[in-house]
Every structure is written in C-alpha cells, then in structure tokens.
PDB file of C-alpha atoms in Angstrom:
ATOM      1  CA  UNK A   1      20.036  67.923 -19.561  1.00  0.00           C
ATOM      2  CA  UNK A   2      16.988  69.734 -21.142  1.00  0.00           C
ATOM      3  CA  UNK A   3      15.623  68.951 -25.262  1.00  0.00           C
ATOM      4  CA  UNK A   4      13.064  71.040 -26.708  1.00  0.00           C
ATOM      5  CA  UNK A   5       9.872  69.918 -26.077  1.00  0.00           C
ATOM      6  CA  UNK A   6       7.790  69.338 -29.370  1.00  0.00           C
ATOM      7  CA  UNK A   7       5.212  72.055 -28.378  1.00  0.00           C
ATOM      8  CA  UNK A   8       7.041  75.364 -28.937  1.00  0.00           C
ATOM      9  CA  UNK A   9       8.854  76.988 -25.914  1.00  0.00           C
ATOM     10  CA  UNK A  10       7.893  74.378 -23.707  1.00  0.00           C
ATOM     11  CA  UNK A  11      10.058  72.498 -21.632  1.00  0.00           C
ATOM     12  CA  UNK A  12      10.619  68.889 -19.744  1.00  0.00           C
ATOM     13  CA  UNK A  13      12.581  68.578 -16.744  1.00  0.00           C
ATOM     14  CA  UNK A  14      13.766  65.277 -16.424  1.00  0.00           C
ATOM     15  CA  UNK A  15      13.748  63.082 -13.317  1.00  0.00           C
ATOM     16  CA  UNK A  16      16.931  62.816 -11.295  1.00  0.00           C
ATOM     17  CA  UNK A  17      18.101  58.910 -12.577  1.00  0.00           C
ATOM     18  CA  UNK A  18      18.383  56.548  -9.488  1.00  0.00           C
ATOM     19  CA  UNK A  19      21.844  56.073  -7.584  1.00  0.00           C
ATOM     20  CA  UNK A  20      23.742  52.891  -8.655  1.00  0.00           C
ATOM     21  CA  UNK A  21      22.139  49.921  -6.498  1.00  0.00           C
ATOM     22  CA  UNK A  22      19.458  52.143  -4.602  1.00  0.00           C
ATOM     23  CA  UNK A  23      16.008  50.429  -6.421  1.00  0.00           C
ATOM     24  CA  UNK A  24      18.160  46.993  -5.520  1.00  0.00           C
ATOM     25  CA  UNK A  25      18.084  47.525  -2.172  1.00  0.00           C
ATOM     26  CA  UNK A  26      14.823  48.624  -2.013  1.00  0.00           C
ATOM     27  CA  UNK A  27      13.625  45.398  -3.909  1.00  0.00           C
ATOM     28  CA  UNK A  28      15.503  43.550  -1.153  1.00  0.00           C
ATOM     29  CA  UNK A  29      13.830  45.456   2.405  1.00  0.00           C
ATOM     30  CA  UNK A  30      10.647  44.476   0.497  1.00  0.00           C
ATOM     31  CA  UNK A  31      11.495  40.657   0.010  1.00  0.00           C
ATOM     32  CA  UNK A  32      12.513  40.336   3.730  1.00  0.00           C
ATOM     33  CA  UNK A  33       8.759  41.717   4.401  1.00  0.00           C
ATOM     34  CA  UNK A  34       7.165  39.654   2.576  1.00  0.00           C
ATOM     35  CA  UNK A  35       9.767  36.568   3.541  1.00  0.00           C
ATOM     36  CA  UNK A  36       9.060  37.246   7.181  1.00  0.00           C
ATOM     37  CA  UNK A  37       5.041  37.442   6.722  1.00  0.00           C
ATOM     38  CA  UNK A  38       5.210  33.839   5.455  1.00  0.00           C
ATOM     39  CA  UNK A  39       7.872  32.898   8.090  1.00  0.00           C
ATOM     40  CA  UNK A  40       5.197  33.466  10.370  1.00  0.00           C
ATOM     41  CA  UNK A  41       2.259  31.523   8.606  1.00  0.00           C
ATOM     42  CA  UNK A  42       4.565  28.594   8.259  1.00  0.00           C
ATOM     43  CA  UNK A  43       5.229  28.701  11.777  1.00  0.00           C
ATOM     44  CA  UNK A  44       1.950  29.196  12.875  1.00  0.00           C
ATOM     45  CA  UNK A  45       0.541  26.017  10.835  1.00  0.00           C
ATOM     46  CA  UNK A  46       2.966  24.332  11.898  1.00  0.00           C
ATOM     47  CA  UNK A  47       2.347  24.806  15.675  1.00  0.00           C
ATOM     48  CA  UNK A  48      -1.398  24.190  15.001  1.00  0.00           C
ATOM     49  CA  UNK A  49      -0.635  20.586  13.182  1.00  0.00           C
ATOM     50  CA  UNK A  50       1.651  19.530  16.476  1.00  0.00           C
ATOM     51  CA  UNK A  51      -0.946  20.366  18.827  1.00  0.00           C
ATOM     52  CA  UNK A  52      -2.401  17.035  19.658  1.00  0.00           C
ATOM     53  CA  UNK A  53      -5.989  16.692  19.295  1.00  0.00           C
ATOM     54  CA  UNK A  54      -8.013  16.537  22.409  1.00  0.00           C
ATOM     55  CA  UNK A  55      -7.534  13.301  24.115  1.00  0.00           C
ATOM     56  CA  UNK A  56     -11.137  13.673  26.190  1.00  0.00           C
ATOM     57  CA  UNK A  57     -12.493  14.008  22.594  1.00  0.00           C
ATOM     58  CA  UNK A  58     -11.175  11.444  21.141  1.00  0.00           C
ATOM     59  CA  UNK A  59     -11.138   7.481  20.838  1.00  0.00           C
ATOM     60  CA  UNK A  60      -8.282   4.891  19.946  1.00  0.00           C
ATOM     61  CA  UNK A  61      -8.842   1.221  20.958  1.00  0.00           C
ATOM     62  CA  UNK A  62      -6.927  -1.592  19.622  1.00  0.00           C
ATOM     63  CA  UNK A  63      -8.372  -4.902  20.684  1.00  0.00           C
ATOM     64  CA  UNK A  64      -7.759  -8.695  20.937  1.00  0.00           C
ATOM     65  CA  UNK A  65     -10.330 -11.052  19.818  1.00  0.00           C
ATOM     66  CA  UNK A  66     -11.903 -14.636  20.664  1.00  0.00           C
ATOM     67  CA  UNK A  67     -14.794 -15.414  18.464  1.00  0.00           C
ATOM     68  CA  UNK A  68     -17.251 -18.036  17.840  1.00  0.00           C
ATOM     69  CA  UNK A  69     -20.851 -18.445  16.472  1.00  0.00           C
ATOM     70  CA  UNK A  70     -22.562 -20.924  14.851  1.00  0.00           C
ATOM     71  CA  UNK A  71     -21.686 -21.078  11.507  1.00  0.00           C
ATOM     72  CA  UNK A  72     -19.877 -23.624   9.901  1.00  0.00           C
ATOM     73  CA  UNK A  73     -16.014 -22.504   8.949  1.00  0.00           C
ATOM     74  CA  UNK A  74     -15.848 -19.616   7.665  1.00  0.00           C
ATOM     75  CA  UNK A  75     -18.458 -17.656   9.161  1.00  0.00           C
ATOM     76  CA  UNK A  76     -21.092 -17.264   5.737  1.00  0.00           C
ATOM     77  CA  UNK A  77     -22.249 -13.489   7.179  1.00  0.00           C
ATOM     78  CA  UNK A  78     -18.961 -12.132   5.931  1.00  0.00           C
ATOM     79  CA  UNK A  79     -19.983 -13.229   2.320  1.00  0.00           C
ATOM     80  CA  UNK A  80     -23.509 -14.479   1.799  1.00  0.00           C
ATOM     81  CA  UNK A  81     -26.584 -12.483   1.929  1.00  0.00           C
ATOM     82  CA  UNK A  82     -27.153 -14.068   5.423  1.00  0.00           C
ATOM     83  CA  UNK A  83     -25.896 -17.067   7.741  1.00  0.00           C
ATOM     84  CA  UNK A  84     -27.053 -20.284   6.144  1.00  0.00           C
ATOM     85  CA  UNK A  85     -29.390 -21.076   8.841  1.00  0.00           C
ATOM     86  CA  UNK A  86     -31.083 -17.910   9.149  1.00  0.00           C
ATOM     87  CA  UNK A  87     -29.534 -17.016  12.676  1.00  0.00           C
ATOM     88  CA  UNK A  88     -25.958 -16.656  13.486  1.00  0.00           C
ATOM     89  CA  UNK A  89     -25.588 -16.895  17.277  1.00  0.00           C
ATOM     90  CA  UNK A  90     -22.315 -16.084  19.159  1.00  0.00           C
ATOM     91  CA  UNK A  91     -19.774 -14.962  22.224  1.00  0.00           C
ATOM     92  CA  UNK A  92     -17.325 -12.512  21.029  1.00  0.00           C
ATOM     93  CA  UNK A  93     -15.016 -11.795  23.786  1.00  0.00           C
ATOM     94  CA  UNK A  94     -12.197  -8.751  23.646  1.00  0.00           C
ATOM     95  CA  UNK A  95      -9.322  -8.113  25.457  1.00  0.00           C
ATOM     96  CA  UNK A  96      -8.087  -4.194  25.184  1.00  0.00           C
ATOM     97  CA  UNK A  97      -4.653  -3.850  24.486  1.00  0.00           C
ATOM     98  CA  UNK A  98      -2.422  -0.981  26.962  1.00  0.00           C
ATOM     99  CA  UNK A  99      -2.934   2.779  25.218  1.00  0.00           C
ATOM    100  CA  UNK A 100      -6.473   2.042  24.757  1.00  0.00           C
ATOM    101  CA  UNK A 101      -9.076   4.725  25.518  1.00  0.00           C
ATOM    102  CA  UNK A 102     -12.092   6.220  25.063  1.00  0.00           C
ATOM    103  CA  UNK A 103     -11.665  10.189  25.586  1.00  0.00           C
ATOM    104  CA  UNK A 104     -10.225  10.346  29.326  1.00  0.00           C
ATOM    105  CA  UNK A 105     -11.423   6.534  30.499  1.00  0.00           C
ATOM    106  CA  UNK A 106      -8.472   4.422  29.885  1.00  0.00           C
ATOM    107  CA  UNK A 107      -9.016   0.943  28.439  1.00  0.00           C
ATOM    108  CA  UNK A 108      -5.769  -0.974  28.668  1.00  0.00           C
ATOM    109  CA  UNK A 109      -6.432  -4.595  29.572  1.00  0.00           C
ATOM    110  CA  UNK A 110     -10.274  -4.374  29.965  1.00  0.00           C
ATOM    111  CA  UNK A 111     -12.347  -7.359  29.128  1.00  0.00           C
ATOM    112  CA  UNK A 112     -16.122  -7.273  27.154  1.00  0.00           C
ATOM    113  CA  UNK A 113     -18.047 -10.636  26.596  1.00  0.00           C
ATOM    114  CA  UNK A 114     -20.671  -9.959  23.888  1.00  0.00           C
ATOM    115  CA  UNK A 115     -23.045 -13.243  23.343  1.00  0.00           C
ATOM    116  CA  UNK A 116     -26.141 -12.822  21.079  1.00  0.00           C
ATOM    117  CA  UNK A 117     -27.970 -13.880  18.066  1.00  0.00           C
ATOM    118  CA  UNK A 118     -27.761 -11.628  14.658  1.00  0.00           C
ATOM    119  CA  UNK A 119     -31.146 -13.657  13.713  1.00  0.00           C
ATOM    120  CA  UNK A 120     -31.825 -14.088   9.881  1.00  0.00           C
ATOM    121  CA  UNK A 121     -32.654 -10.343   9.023  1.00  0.00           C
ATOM    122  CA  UNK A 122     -29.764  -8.198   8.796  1.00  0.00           C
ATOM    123  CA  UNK A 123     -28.829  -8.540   5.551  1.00  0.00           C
ATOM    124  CA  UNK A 124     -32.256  -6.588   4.553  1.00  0.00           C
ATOM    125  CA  UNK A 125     -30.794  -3.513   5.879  1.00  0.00           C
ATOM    126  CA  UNK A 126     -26.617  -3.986   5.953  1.00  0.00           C
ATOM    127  CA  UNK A 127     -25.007  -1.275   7.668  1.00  0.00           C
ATOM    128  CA  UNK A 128     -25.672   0.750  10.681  1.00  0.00           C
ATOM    129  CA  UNK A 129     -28.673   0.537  12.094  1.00  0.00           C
ATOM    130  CA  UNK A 130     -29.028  -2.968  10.852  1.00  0.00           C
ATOM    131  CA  UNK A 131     -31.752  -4.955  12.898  1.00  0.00           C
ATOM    132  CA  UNK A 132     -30.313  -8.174  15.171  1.00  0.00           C
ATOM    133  CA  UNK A 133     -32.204 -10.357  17.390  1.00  0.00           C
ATOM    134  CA  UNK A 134     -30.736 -10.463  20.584  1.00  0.00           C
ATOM    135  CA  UNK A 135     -27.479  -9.586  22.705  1.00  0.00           C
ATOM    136  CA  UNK A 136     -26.084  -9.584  25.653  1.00  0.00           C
ATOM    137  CA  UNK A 137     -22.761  -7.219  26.884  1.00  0.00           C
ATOM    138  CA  UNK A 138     -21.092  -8.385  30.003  1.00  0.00           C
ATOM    139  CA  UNK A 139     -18.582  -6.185  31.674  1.00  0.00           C
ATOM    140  CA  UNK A 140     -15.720  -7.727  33.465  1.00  0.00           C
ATOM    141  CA  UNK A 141     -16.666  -7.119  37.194  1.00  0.00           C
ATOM    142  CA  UNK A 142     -13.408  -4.968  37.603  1.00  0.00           C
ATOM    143  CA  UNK A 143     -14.012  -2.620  35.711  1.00  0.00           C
ATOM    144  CA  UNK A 144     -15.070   0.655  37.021  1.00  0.00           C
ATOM    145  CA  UNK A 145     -18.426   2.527  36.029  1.00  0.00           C
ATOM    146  CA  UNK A 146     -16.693   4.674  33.491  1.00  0.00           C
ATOM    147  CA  UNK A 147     -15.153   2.254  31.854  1.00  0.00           C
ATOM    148  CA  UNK A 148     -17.849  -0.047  31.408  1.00  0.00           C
ATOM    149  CA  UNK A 149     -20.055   3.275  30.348  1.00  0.00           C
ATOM    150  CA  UNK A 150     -16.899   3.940  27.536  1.00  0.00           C
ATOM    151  CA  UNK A 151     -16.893   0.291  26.511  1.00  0.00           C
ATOM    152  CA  UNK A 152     -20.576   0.510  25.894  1.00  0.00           C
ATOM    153  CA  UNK A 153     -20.012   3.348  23.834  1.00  0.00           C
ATOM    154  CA  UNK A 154     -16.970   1.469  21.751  1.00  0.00           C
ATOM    155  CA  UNK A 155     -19.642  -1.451  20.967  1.00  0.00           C
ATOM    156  CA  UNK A 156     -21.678   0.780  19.814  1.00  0.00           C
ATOM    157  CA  UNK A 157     -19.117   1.933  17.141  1.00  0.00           C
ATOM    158  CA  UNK A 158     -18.278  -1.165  16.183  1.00  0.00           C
ATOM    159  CA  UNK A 159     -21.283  -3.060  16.430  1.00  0.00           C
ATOM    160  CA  UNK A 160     -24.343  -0.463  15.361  1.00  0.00           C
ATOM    161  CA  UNK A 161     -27.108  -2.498  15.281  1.00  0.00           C
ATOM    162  CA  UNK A 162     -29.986  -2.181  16.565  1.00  0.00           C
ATOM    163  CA  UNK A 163     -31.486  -5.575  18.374  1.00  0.00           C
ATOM    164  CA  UNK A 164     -34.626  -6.248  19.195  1.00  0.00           C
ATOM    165  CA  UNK A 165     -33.814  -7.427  22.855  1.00  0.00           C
ATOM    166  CA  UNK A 166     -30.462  -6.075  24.615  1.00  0.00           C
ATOM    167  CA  UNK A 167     -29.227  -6.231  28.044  1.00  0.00           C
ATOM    168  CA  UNK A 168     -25.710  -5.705  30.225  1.00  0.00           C
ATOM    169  CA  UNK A 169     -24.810  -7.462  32.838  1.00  0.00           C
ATOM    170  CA  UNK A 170     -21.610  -7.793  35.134  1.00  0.00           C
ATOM    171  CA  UNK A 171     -19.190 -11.041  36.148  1.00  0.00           C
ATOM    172  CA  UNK A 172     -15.398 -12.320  36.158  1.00  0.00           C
ATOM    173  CA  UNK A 173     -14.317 -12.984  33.263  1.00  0.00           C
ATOM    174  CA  UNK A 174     -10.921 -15.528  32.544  1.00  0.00           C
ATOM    175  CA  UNK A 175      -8.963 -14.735  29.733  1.00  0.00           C
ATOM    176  CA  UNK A 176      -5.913 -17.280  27.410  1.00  0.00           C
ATOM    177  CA  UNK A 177      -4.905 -17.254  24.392  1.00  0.00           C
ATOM    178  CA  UNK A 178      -1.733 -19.387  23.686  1.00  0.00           C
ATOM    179  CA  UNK A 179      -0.547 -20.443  20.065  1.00  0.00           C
ATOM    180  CA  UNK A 180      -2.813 -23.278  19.167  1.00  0.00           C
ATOM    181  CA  UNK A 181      -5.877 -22.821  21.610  1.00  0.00           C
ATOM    182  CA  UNK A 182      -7.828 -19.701  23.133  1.00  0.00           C
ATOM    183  CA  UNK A 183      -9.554 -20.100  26.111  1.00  0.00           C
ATOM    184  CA  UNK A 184     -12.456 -17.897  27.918  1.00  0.00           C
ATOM    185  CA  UNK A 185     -15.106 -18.309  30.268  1.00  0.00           C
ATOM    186  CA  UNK A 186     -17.183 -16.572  32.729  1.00  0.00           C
ATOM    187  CA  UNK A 187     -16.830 -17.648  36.556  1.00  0.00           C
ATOM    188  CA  UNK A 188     -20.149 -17.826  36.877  1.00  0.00           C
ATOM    189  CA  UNK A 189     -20.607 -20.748  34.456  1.00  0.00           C
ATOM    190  CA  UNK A 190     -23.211 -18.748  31.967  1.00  0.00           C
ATOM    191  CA  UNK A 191     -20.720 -19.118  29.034  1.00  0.00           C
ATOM    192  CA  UNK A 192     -17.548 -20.333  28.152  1.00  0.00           C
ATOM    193  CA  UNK A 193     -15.757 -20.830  24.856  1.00  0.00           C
ATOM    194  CA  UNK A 194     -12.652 -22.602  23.199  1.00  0.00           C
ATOM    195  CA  UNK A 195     -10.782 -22.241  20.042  1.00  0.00           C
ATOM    196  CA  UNK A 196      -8.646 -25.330  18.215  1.00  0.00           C
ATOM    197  CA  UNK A 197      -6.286 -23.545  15.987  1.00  0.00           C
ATOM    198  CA  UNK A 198      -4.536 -26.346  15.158  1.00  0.00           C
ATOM    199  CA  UNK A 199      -7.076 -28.460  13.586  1.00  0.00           C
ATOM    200  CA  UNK A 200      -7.284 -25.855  10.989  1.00  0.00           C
ATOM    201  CA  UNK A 201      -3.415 -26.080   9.805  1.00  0.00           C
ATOM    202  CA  UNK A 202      -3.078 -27.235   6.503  1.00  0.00           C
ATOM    203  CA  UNK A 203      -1.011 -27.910   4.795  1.00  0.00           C
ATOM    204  CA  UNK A 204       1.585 -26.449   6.828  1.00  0.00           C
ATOM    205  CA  UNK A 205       1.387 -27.355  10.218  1.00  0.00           C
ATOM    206  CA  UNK A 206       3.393 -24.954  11.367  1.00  0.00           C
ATOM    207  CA  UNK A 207       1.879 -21.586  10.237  1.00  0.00           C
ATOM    208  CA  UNK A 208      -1.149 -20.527  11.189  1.00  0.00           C
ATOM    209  CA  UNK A 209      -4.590 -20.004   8.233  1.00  0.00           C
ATOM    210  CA  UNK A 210      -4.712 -16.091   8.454  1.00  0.00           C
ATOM    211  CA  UNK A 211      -7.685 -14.594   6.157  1.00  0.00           C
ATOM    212  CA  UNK A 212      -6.206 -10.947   5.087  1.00  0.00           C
ATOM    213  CA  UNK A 213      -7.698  -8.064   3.393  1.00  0.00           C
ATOM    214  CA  UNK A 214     -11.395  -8.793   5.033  1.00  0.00           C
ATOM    215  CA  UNK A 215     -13.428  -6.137   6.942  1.00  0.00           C
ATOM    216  CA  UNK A 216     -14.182  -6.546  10.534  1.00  0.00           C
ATOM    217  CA  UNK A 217     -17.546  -4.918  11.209  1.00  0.00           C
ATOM    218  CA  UNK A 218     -17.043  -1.377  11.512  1.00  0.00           C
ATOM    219  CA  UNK A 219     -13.429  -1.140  12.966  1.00  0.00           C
ATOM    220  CA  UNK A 220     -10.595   0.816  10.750  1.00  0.00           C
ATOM    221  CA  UNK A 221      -8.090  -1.811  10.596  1.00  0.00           C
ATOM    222  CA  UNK A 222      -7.366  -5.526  11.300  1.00  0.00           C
ATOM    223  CA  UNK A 223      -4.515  -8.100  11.539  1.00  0.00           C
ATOM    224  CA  UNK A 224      -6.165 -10.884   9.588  1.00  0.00           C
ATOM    225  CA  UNK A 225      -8.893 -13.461  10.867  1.00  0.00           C
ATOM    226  CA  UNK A 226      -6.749 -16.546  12.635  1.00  0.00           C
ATOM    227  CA  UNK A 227      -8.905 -19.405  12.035  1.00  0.00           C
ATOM    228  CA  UNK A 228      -9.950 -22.135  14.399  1.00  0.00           C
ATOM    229  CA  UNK A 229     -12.457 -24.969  15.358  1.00  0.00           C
ATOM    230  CA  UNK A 230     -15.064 -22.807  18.206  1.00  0.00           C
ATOM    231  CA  UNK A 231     -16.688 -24.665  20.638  1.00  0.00           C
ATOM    232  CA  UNK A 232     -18.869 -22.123  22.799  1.00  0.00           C
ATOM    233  CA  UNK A 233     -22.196 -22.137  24.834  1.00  0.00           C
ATOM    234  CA  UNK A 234     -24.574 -19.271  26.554  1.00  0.00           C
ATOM    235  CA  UNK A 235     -26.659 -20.243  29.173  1.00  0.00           C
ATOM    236  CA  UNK A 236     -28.938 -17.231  29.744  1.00  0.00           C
ATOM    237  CA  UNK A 237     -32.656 -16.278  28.964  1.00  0.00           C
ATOM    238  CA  UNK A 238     -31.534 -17.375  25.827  1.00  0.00           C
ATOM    239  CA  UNK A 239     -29.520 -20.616  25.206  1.00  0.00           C
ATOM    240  CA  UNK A 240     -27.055 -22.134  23.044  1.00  0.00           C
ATOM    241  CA  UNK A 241     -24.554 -24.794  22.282  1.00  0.00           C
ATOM    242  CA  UNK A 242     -21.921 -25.426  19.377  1.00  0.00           C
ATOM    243  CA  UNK A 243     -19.325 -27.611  18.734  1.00  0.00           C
ATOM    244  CA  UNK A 244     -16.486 -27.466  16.137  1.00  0.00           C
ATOM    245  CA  UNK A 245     -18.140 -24.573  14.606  1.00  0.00           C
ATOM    246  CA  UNK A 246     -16.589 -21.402  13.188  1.00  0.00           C
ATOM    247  CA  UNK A 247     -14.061 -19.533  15.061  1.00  0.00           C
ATOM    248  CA  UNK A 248     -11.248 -17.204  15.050  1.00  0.00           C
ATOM    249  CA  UNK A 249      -8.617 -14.974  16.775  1.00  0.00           C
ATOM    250  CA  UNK A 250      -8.348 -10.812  15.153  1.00  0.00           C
ATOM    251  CA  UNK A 251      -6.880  -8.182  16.300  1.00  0.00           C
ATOM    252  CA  UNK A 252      -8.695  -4.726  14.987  1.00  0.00           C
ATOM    253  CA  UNK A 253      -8.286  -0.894  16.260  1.00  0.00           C
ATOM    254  CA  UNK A 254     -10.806   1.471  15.860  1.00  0.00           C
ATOM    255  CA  UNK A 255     -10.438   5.149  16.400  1.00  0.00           C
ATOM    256  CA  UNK A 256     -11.846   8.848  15.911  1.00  0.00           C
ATOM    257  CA  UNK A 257     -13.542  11.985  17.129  1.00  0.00           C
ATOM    258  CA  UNK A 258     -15.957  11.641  20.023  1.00  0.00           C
ATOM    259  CA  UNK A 259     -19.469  12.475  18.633  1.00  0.00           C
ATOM    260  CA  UNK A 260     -21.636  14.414  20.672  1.00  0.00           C
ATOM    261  CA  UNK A 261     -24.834  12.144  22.670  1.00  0.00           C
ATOM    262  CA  UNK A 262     -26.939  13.902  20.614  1.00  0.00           C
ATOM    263  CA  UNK A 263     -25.337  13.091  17.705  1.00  0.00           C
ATOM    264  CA  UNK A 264     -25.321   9.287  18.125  1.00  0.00           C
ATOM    265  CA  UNK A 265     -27.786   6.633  16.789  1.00  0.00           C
ATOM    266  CA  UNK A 266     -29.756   4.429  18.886  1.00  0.00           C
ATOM    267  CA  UNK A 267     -28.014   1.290  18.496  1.00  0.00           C
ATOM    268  CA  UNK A 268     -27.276  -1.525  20.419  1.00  0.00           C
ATOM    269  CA  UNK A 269     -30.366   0.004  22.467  1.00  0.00           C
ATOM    270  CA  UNK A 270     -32.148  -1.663  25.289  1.00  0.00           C
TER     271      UNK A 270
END
C-alpha cells in the first residue's frame, strides 16, 4: 500500500512485513548460539576444577603425636608470654598416618623424634622465624633418604624457627600408644618418654581431658590436645630429665602447595 508522502509528489515504499513466526525463529538459532558458547565454558571450568592438583607439588600429612617438655600441666607457651622458667625443653615424637606425603615421597607410617629446648626468647619475636635454643631431629633409621629429606622439609612447616644450634641424626625408634599410656623410646637409649593419661581423668574416669579449639604450631587443623602426666629424658650434647611434667597426645594435618627452595626461609637451619 502507498500514502502520500508529506513532501509533494514524493513517495514511500514500505517494507515487505515479516512472515508469521520468521523473527521467532530467528530469535531462537541465536539463543542456541549463545546457549552452546556457555555450554562450552561450563564444561571447560568444570574439567579444569576436577583436574587434581599436582601431587609432586603438593603436601598433605596428617600426623600422630607424643609430647612432653618441661612445663608443668598445661604447657604455659600456648598462653603466657613465655614458659615459666624461661626454657621449655622437650621430645616431640610423630607417627605419620597412611596417605601422607610430601609431593612424590610417601609418608605413611614414618617416625620423627624432635628433642630440643625453645629457651626463654621466643616470645620476643612469635611467629616464623622465631629464635629457639637448641634441637635435635632424629629420623627413624628406616626411612629412606627422601623421606627423611621430605620430613625435614614438613618440620620446617610446622616448626619455623630458627635455633641457634640444630642437628639430625639417625636411630630405631619404638612406637605405643594404647588408651591410658603412650610409650616411645629410641634403641639406642639417648631418649625415651612416657605419657600417664589416666592420672589426668577427672572427674570422669572414663573419658579422656581433650583441650579443643587450640592451635598447634603452624599445622591447619587438630583433634584436640589429650592430656597426660610426661615423663621424658634426652641424653645428648645436651641433657635433660622430667618427671610428671606436661604432656599430651594430638593428632594435626598440615597441607599445601610446595614452595619453591628459593622461596623458603631459613628455619630450623643448622
């Protein structure tokens, strides 16, 4: 149909109107583009969050612990400025529970002794880096030399201090831990140590005293300190006896990315 255009003579041709359902169907080959574009980003991010990360770059230990030091019970480090008597000497010994590793080296079962002194200064510099006096890391003699070189490395992320004297050394170490004691020693006699958890039961006698909601150094998680009555001694360069003294059982995972040598602080350095 043509109308008279308002300049005089002129005319307007008027565009052909669309067939019934035509811009409908266009509207729809355009949504299934579009539909199938984002099909394949979903897909895609999906795949990528699946992947697993990198196992050799990666770390996930979860560990059983027998602890003593000299303190009285509780251990005052974990809420005074320092121990009481200005040192705070112990033997921490850990048991790695099966699926532990540290990038390849697999950890499940290994033993670590750590005995040592955190001296009287730490609290001047909480944190890592913090200074210690002394320790000593002994590797269970069956381990191999990668996994005593990945354990080193897990100390190191849980324990980043830096001491003032630090050594390694190698021998058998025994391992119990039963429902009212925990028992460990090394074969060679240098240092042994024994927890009474019952002694600690009140006022029911029948369930253990479980501190909750308390950090363990720098690991990401615990189970809750089990306490107990340590008796412990070290009989190297350094030496050291206690008797009903603090002590505990925890068990605590630790995990993440492997950082780069480079990368890493100097603690727990020679």
């Amino acid at each position: 149909m043509l109308r008279p255009s308002p300049i005089h003579g002129a005319r307007t041709t008027l565009s052909s109107p669309a067939l019934p359902g035509e811009n409908s169907q266009k509207g729809v080959r355009e949504l299934k583009k579009y539909l199938s574009a984002f099909a394949v980003l979903v897909f895609a991010g999906l795949v990528v969050a699946a992947t697993p990360k990198d196992r050799s770059k990666t770390f996930d230990v979860t560990a059983e612990t027998i602890e003593g030091c000299s303190c009285p019970l509780f251990c005052t480090c974990y809420f005074g400025a320092s121990a009481d008597e200005h040192m705070c000497q112990f033997n921490n010994v850990y048991r790695f529970k099966a699926g532990s590793h540290y990038g390849d080296v697999d950890l499940s079962n290994q033993l670590l002794w750590m005995s040592g002194d955190l001296g009287g200064e730490w609290h001047h510099k909480p944190g890592p880096g913090m200074p210690g006096a002394w320790a000593v890391v002994t590797y269970d003699k069956r381990s191999t030399p990668a996994q005593k070189a990945a354990l080193l490395e897990v100390a190191k992320t849980v324990f980043p201090v830096t001491w003032q004297k630090f050594s390694t050394r190698e021998d058998t170490i025994e391992w119990h831990d039963e429902a009212k004691t925990s028992h460990a020693k090394m074969a060679s006699g240098m240092a042994e140590i024994s927890l009474d958890k019952e002694s600690t039961l009140r006022p029911n006698k029948a369930v253990p005293v479980v501190v909750k909601n308390l950090q363990y150094w720098f690991t990401n998680s615990n189970d809750g300190f089990v306490l107990a009555y340590s008796t412990h001694h070290f009989d190297g360069e350094k030496k050291f006896s206690e008797t009903k003294k603090n002590g505990f059982n925890i068990t605590w995972n630790v995990k993440g990315d492997i950082k780069p040598a480079s990368a890493k602080a100097a603690m727990l350095r020679p």
